[in-house]
Every structure is written in structure tokens, then in C-alpha cells.
Tab-separated table of C-alpha atoms (C1' of nucleotides) in Angstrom:
chain	number	residue	atom	x	y	z
A	1	UNK	CA	-7.499	-23.652	-1.632
A	2	UNK	CA	-10.775	-25.380	-1.457
A	3	UNK	CA	-14.217	-23.976	-1.608
A	4	UNK	CA	-17.867	-25.040	-1.434
A	5	UNK	CA	-21.078	-23.275	-2.375
A	6	UNK	CA	-23.451	-22.469	0.440
A	7	UNK	CA	-26.944	-20.732	0.384
A	8	UNK	CA	-25.470	-17.829	2.161
A	9	UNK	CA	-22.313	-17.585	0.197
A	10	UNK	CA	-19.105	-19.337	-0.667
A	11	UNK	CA	-17.336	-21.132	2.123
A	12	UNK	CA	-13.346	-20.833	1.445
A	13	UNK	CA	-10.932	-23.027	3.115
A	14	UNK	CA	-7.224	-21.471	2.682
A	15	UNK	CA	-4.715	-21.961	5.465
A	16	UNK	CA	-2.455	-19.371	4.156
A	17	UNK	CA	-4.704	-16.465	4.564
A	18	UNK	CA	-5.493	-14.168	7.595
A	19	UNK	CA	-8.045	-11.438	7.191
A	20	UNK	CA	-6.519	-8.974	9.726
A	21	UNK	CA	-2.982	-9.476	8.521
A	22	UNK	CA	-4.001	-9.303	4.722
A	23	UNK	CA	-6.599	-6.404	4.814
A	24	UNK	CA	-5.051	-4.262	7.347
A	25	UNK	CA	-1.416	-4.570	6.728
A	26	UNK	CA	-0.961	-1.291	4.786
A	27	UNK	CA	-1.486	-2.811	1.275
A	28	UNK	CA	-5.130	-1.594	0.970
A	29	UNK	CA	-6.683	1.214	2.668
A	30	UNK	CA	-10.576	0.674	1.800
A	31	UNK	CA	-11.171	-2.421	4.073
A	32	UNK	CA	-13.182	-1.913	7.234
A	33	UNK	CA	-13.546	-4.273	10.262
A	34	UNK	CA	-17.168	-4.612	11.020
A	35	UNK	CA	-18.423	-6.088	14.527
A	36	UNK	CA	-19.733	-9.679	14.155
A	37	UNK	CA	-20.093	-13.150	15.788
A	38	UNK	CA	-17.009	-14.551	13.949
A	39	UNK	CA	-13.284	-13.979	14.410
A	40	UNK	CA	-13.533	-10.996	12.394
A	41	UNK	CA	-15.449	-9.665	9.376
A	42	UNK	CA	-14.475	-6.866	6.926
A	43	UNK	CA	-16.364	-5.009	4.370
A	44	UNK	CA	-14.673	-3.614	1.281
A	45	UNK	CA	-14.732	-3.392	-2.502
A	46	UNK	CA	-12.829	-4.339	-5.754
A	47	UNK	CA	-13.692	-2.218	-8.708
A	48	UNK	CA	-17.524	-2.058	-8.641
A	49	UNK	CA	-18.181	-4.984	-6.465
A	50	UNK	CA	-18.834	-4.873	-2.744
A	51	UNK	CA	-17.770	-7.714	-0.384
A	52	UNK	CA	-18.491	-8.803	3.128
A	53	UNK	CA	-16.001	-11.488	4.247
A	54	UNK	CA	-15.914	-13.398	7.666
A	55	UNK	CA	-13.214	-15.346	9.308
A	56	UNK	CA	-14.976	-18.030	10.753
A	57	UNK	CA	-11.873	-19.725	12.362
A	58	UNK	CA	-8.115	-19.765	11.366
A	59	UNK	CA	-8.255	-20.738	7.562
A	60	UNK	CA	-11.893	-20.770	7.150
A	61	UNK	CA	-13.787	-17.889	5.526
A	62	UNK	CA	-17.320	-17.140	4.276
A	63	UNK	CA	-17.899	-14.517	1.356
A	64	UNK	CA	-21.392	-13.504	2.230
A	65	UNK	CA	-23.878	-13.635	-0.612
A	66	UNK	CA	-21.285	-14.428	-3.259
A	67	UNK	CA	-22.124	-16.686	-6.228
A	68	UNK	CA	-19.571	-19.224	-7.617
A	69	UNK	CA	-19.398	-17.105	-10.729
A	70	UNK	CA	-18.473	-13.924	-8.761
A	71	UNK	CA	-15.990	-15.962	-6.639
A	72	UNK	CA	-14.229	-17.657	-9.669
A	73	UNK	CA	-14.314	-14.438	-11.921
A	74	UNK	CA	-13.206	-11.979	-9.200
A	75	UNK	CA	-12.457	-12.724	-5.664
A	76	UNK	CA	-10.177	-15.655	-6.225
A	77	UNK	CA	-7.994	-13.512	-8.258
A	78	UNK	CA	-8.281	-10.688	-5.740
A	79	UNK	CA	-7.137	-12.727	-2.969
A	80	UNK	CA	-4.464	-14.444	-5.100
A	81	UNK	CA	-5.750	-17.862	-4.326
A	82	UNK	CA	-4.360	-19.457	-7.134
A	83	UNK	CA	-1.026	-18.838	-5.932
A	84	UNK	CA	0.709	-21.368	-3.257
A	85	UNK	CA	1.930	-19.238	-0.470
A	86	UNK	CA	2.806	-22.515	1.645
A	87	UNK	CA	5.436	-23.085	-1.135
A	88	UNK	CA	6.511	-19.486	-1.212
A	89	UNK	CA	6.950	-19.266	2.554
A	90	UNK	CA	8.914	-22.768	2.284
A	91	UNK	CA	11.369	-21.147	0.041
A	92	UNK	CA	11.704	-17.949	1.857
A	93	UNK	CA	12.449	-19.940	5.115
A	94	UNK	CA	15.955	-20.702	4.025
A	95	UNK	CA	16.722	-17.295	5.429
A	96	UNK	CA	16.605	-16.980	9.150
A	97	UNK	CA	14.874	-13.550	9.297
A	98	UNK	CA	12.436	-14.348	6.646
A	99	UNK	CA	11.735	-17.549	8.281
A	100	UNK	CA	10.645	-15.697	11.489
A	101	UNK	CA	8.777	-13.017	9.715
A	102	UNK	CA	6.803	-15.857	7.925
A	103	UNK	CA	5.947	-17.617	11.014
A	104	UNK	CA	5.054	-14.459	12.886
A	105	UNK	CA	2.430	-13.371	10.142
A	106	UNK	CA	1.902	-16.417	7.986
A	107	UNK	CA	-1.583	-15.290	6.706
A	108	UNK	CA	-0.390	-12.209	4.666
A	109	UNK	CA	-1.373	-12.613	1.050
A	110	UNK	CA	-0.373	-10.083	-1.756
A	111	UNK	CA	-3.770	-8.560	-2.988
A	112	UNK	CA	-4.263	-8.029	-6.739
A	113	UNK	CA	-5.551	-4.535	-6.597
A	114	UNK	CA	-6.949	-2.066	-9.252
A	115	UNK	CA	-4.028	-0.264	-10.718
A	116	UNK	CA	-5.732	3.360	-10.711
A	117	UNK	CA	-7.013	3.168	-7.224
A	118	UNK	CA	-3.636	1.814	-6.196
A	119	UNK	CA	-1.750	4.778	-7.904
A	120	UNK	CA	-3.827	7.495	-6.282
A	121	UNK	CA	-3.771	5.614	-2.819
A	122	UNK	CA	-0.065	5.477	-2.687
A	123	UNK	CA	0.307	9.059	-3.929
A	124	UNK	CA	-1.873	9.768	-0.730
A	125	UNK	CA	0.280	7.612	1.439
A	126	UNK	CA	3.575	9.758	1.142
A	127	UNK	CA	4.800	11.070	4.385
A	128	UNK	CA	1.342	10.064	5.901
A	129	UNK	CA	0.145	7.604	8.467
A	130	UNK	CA	-2.185	4.704	7.849
A	131	UNK	CA	-5.199	6.137	9.829
A	132	UNK	CA	-5.269	9.415	7.952
A	133	UNK	CA	-4.487	7.684	4.391
A	134	UNK	CA	-7.739	5.779	5.030
A	135	UNK	CA	-9.505	8.915	6.146
A	136	UNK	CA	-8.504	10.848	2.976
A	137	UNK	CA	-9.407	7.818	0.647
A	138	UNK	CA	-12.795	7.383	2.670
A	139	UNK	CA	-13.778	10.932	1.968
A	140	UNK	CA	-12.882	10.639	-1.636
A	141	UNK	CA	-15.107	7.536	-1.928
A	142	UNK	CA	-18.018	9.075	-0.017
A	143	UNK	CA	-18.208	11.687	-2.454
A	144	UNK	CA	-18.905	8.987	-5.250
A	145	UNK	CA	-21.269	6.977	-3.625
A	146	UNK	CA	-18.783	4.603	-1.780
A	147	UNK	CA	-16.945	3.674	-5.011
A	148	UNK	CA	-13.553	4.864	-5.975
A	149	UNK	CA	-13.801	7.603	-8.811
A	150	UNK	CA	-12.381	7.073	-12.287
A	151	UNK	CA	-9.441	8.962	-13.655
A	152	UNK	CA	-11.777	10.911	-15.894
A	153	UNK	CA	-14.064	11.967	-12.980
A	154	UNK	CA	-11.057	13.390	-11.014
A	155	UNK	CA	-9.453	15.056	-14.132
A	156	UNK	CA	-11.943	17.896	-13.843
A	157	UNK	CA	-10.883	18.630	-10.094
A	158	UNK	CA	-8.335	21.200	-8.861
A	159	UNK	CA	-6.423	21.367	-5.705
A	160	UNK	CA	-9.089	23.797	-4.571
A	161	UNK	CA	-11.998	21.690	-5.260
A	162	UNK	CA	-10.229	18.717	-3.702
A	163	UNK	CA	-9.751	20.713	-0.340
A	164	UNK	CA	-12.468	18.565	1.090
A	165	UNK	CA	-10.025	15.513	1.313
A	166	UNK	CA	-7.729	17.596	3.589
A	167	UNK	CA	-5.064	15.782	1.606
A	168	UNK	CA	-2.538	18.766	2.005
A	169	UNK	CA	0.211	18.988	-0.626
A	170	UNK	CA	-0.736	15.751	-2.228
A	171	UNK	CA	-3.940	17.284	-3.899
A	172	UNK	CA	-1.693	18.594	-6.740
A	173	UNK	CA	-0.121	15.100	-7.188
A	174	UNK	CA	-3.609	13.531	-7.660
A	175	UNK	CA	-4.617	16.255	-10.198
A	176	UNK	CA	-1.464	15.477	-12.146
A	177	UNK	CA	-1.995	11.514	-12.015
A	178	UNK	CA	-5.718	12.124	-13.065
A	179	UNK	CA	-5.388	14.346	-16.057
A	180	UNK	CA	-2.426	12.466	-17.512
A	181	UNK	CA	-4.168	9.085	-17.021
A	182	UNK	CA	-7.628	10.489	-18.299
A	183	UNK	CA	-5.663	12.044	-21.251
A	184	UNK	CA	-3.920	8.687	-22.129
A	185	UNK	CA	-0.655	10.299	-21.568
A	186	UNK	CA	-0.136	7.650	-18.756
A	187	UNK	CA	-1.472	4.172	-19.838
A	188	UNK	CA	-1.412	2.081	-16.621
A	189	UNK	CA	-2.509	-1.022	-18.618
A	190	UNK	CA	0.547	-0.365	-20.920
A	191	UNK	CA	2.895	0.203	-17.883
A	192	UNK	CA	1.672	-3.098	-16.449
A	193	UNK	CA	3.226	-5.039	-19.344
A	194	UNK	CA	6.592	-3.097	-19.743
A	195	UNK	CA	9.803	-4.456	-18.630
A	196	UNK	CA	9.998	-3.261	-14.925
A	197	UNK	CA	12.666	-0.614	-15.392
A	198	UNK	CA	10.643	1.164	-18.147
A	199	UNK	CA	7.498	0.835	-16.039
A	200	UNK	CA	9.175	2.571	-13.049
A	201	UNK	CA	10.210	5.496	-15.347
A	202	UNK	CA	6.863	5.626	-16.935
A	203	UNK	CA	5.110	5.813	-13.394
A	204	UNK	CA	7.637	8.418	-12.035
A	205	UNK	CA	6.847	10.897	-14.878
A	206	UNK	CA	3.624	11.383	-12.693
A	207	UNK	CA	4.269	14.304	-10.264
A	208	UNK	CA	4.463	13.034	-6.941
A	209	UNK	CA	5.415	9.510	-7.894
A	210	UNK	CA	8.994	8.816	-6.708
A	211	UNK	CA	10.615	5.304	-6.292
A	212	UNK	CA	8.531	4.174	-3.330
A	213	UNK	CA	5.278	5.024	-4.804
A	214	UNK	CA	6.044	3.645	-8.199
A	215	UNK	CA	7.211	0.410	-6.507
A	216	UNK	CA	4.018	0.159	-4.535
A	217	UNK	CA	1.844	0.552	-7.642
A	218	UNK	CA	3.896	-2.258	-9.571
A	219	UNK	CA	3.562	-4.485	-6.549
A	220	UNK	CA	0.092	-3.821	-5.380
A	221	UNK	CA	-1.656	-2.732	-8.446
A	222	UNK	CA	0.134	-4.431	-11.251
A	223	UNK	CA	1.172	-7.739	-9.357
A	224	UNK	CA	4.811	-7.326	-10.325
A	225	UNK	CA	6.309	-9.495	-7.496
A	226	UNK	CA	9.739	-8.564	-8.050
A	227	UNK	CA	9.060	-4.946	-7.156
A	228	UNK	CA	10.458	-4.082	-3.768
A	229	UNK	CA	9.100	-1.146	-2.065
A	230	UNK	CA	11.631	0.472	0.382
A	231	UNK	CA	10.253	2.692	3.030
A	232	UNK	CA	11.704	3.535	6.384
A	233	UNK	CA	10.704	0.121	7.989
A	234	UNK	CA	12.228	-1.816	5.179
A	235	UNK	CA	15.277	0.333	5.367
A	236	UNK	CA	15.810	-0.755	9.078
A	237	UNK	CA	15.370	-4.456	8.195
A	238	UNK	CA	18.005	-4.145	5.214
A	239	UNK	CA	20.320	-2.371	7.567
A	240	UNK	CA	20.109	-4.666	10.547
A	241	UNK	CA	19.602	-8.023	8.718
A	242	UNK	CA	20.702	-7.737	5.127
A	243	UNK	CA	23.935	-5.507	5.039
A	244	UNK	CA	25.160	-7.679	2.140
A	245	UNK	CA	21.996	-7.459	0.150
A	246	UNK	CA	18.495	-9.150	-0.010
A	247	UNK	CA	18.718	-13.078	-0.865
A	248	UNK	CA	18.962	-13.374	-4.430
A	249	UNK	CA	16.997	-16.647	-4.601
A	250	UNK	CA	13.914	-14.457	-3.227
A	251	UNK	CA	14.356	-11.848	-5.886
A	252	UNK	CA	11.531	-13.010	-8.161
A	253	UNK	CA	9.057	-12.696	-5.375
A	254	UNK	CA	10.897	-10.095	-3.200
A	255	UNK	CA	7.756	-8.038	-2.907
A	256	UNK	CA	5.944	-10.686	-1.176
A	257	UNK	CA	8.776	-11.328	1.092
A	258	UNK	CA	8.779	-7.597	1.920
A	259	UNK	CA	5.108	-7.748	3.046
A	260	UNK	CA	6.133	-10.342	5.778
A	261	UNK	CA	9.228	-8.408	6.708
A	262	UNK	CA	7.039	-5.148	6.869
A	263	UNK	CA	4.756	-6.603	9.251
A	264	UNK	CA	7.391	-8.399	11.478
A	265	UNK	CA	9.868	-5.372	11.906
A	266	UNK	CA	6.981	-3.195	12.966
A	267	UNK	CA	5.589	-5.671	15.538
A	268	UNK	CA	8.823	-6.142	17.111
A	269	UNK	CA	9.506	-2.371	17.371
A	270	UNK	CA	6.012	-2.108	19.167
A	271	UNK	CA	3.977	-0.651	16.162
A	272	UNK	CA	0.664	-1.962	14.952
A	273	UNK	CA	-0.683	0.605	12.981
B	1	DC	C1'	3.465	21.102	23.016
B	2	DG	C1'	6.852	18.409	19.629
B	3	DC	C1'	7.517	14.453	17.092
B	4	DC	C1'	6.421	11.465	13.333
B	5	DA	C1'	4.083	9.471	9.280
B	6	DG	C1'	4.765	2.993	3.997
B	7	DG	C1'	8.178	10.343	0.337
B	8	DA	C1'	8.904	13.446	-3.403
B	9	DC	C1'	10.427	17.882	-4.838
B	10	DG	C1'	13.470	21.762	-5.525
B	11	DC	C1'	17.570	23.554	-4.586
B	12	DC	C1'	22.222	23.467	-3.072
B	13	DC	C1'	26.870	21.801	-3.422
C	30	DG	C1'	25.179	12.136	-7.754
C	31	DG	C1'	24.060	12.722	-2.458
C	32	DG	C1'	22.411	15.983	1.397
C	33	DC	C1'	18.686	18.880	3.275
C	34	DG	C1'	14.668	22.086	4.088
C	35	DT	C1'	9.937	21.891	2.872
C	36	DC	C1'	5.532	20.583	1.989
C	37	DA	C1'	-0.239	19.923	4.795
C	38	DT	C1'	-2.587	17.477	8.097
C	39	DG	C1'	-3.510	15.038	12.013
C	40	DG	C1'	-2.536	10.867	15.373
C	41	DC	C1'	-0.251	10.302	19.408
DNA sequence: CGCCAGGACGCCC
DNA sequence: GGGCGTCATGGC
């Protein structure tokens, strides 16, 4: 990773990042691709900061209007730029399937997202498809002026007052997550520091949070890279390529490996959304 | 129209 | 403990 400061923002050089692969692969739902003169441009936000980022060419990016302080204090961490993904992929590539997955979409990175937003987003994701997940979260943020609401703000809602989301049976789960978090019964910052099995149990005390959603919150919202969400696609990968279990040497970063595999298995079965 | 979606719950055995 | 119907909504 390298960067330079320009009048129009931060110019970032990072060969192991591709914006389409990272921002549109189902780990985050609030980035939108906007038309531009570049390869691609995305707009989105993390906590209360909005970002417009362009991919100028493979491995080169412009973070529009971002100061060095904002870059070092926020976006460097969000895009996990202090982790060496070349080294990770080199380790993964001992395995034949993982090797293919890494070379298919080598620009995927694990974003360090906000745990609360992540919890609500993956509650919404259950038995749902990505375009509709984005729609529900978009309607939620629209109501709060384009930002993601705090637990305290959602804690006063009911499934009826959340009807505008059209989130279906998931509304009652959003309410439970909000009231528990706002009341301090669930402490996401505390859970983030727990041993992983205790963290899983604590998350699953929330109604609507089962093994899959808990694992996603741990991986995407708490950067627990050993967390390994198993959805229908990863089940197919495990059945087809890992009948004797996932490689032990990759266990510490199994969640990152899972990202490459998810993208790969969907591509070879003809899915892009 | 039917099938499926980055699942979890409640109930059954 | 595993198996199965159900849950809203909408993309395709």
C-alpha cells in the first residue's frame, strides 16, 4: 500500500483491491456505483463519514476530497489497508480450489465495518436477496437523512412503525436487536472482545440472530477473521471441494478465504448478484 | 405463474 | 439432536 496527497484528495496505490469485487460482493450493502469517467466510482459511508472513491485503473484509486488525516484515521482501517493480502493469498494458494478463487477475484478485501450497522444489515439479509436487502437498508437510511440510525433511535420503533421498510417478518427482529442494544443488555463492544464461542452465544440471544448472522457480524462487523459464515453457497463449496473439512492452516483467516470462495462459486454457477 | 433468496424459529419426533 | 413447515416480500 502506498498513497500520496493531491489537491483533489488521496491517491491510493494498492494492487490487492478492486472496488467492484470488494464493495459489491455481499459484505456491505450501502455502496452504490455512480457513473464516472473512471473504471468505476462508488459512493458510500462508514459511521458518519461519506466517501466518493474511484478506481482510476487496476490497483489505483482516488478518494475524492479526503484529507490525509481522514485517510489515516478512518479509511485506511475501513479498507483493511494495513493487512498484506498478497501474503494471505499466497498462503491460501497451497490449496487448489482456494488458489483458483484467489486468482478469480483477487481484489476482494475484508472491510472493517461498524458492528451495529452490520448486525441490523445481516438480520435483514436472512432468506433475502441482495438487491432487496439494499432496498430495505436504503429506505431505512433515507429516513435518517442518509445515515444509518443508532440503536437508541430504532429502539422506539415497533414492527408497525417499521412497515415502510417492507422488511417482512424481519421487522420484529430489528426491534429486538435495537431495544436490547439500546438498553445495554447486548453490548457489541463487549462481544467483540469475547472468546469467539462466547461471542457467538451472546449474539444469538438476539431474536432473529442464528449461526449464520452471528458469524457475519463477527467477521464483517468485528473483524474476527476466524469467523466462517456458512450459507447455501459455501455449503456447496464445502460439499464439492472440502468433504474432509476446510484446510487447518487457513483457519485463522478462514473468513477471508470464505470471501474469495463465495465470489468464485457464484461466478462458476452463473450468478453475479 | 412458480421458484428462489448470504436463515431463523417453532414444533415435531 | 436432526428434520420440516412457516415466515413477508419481491426479483427473476
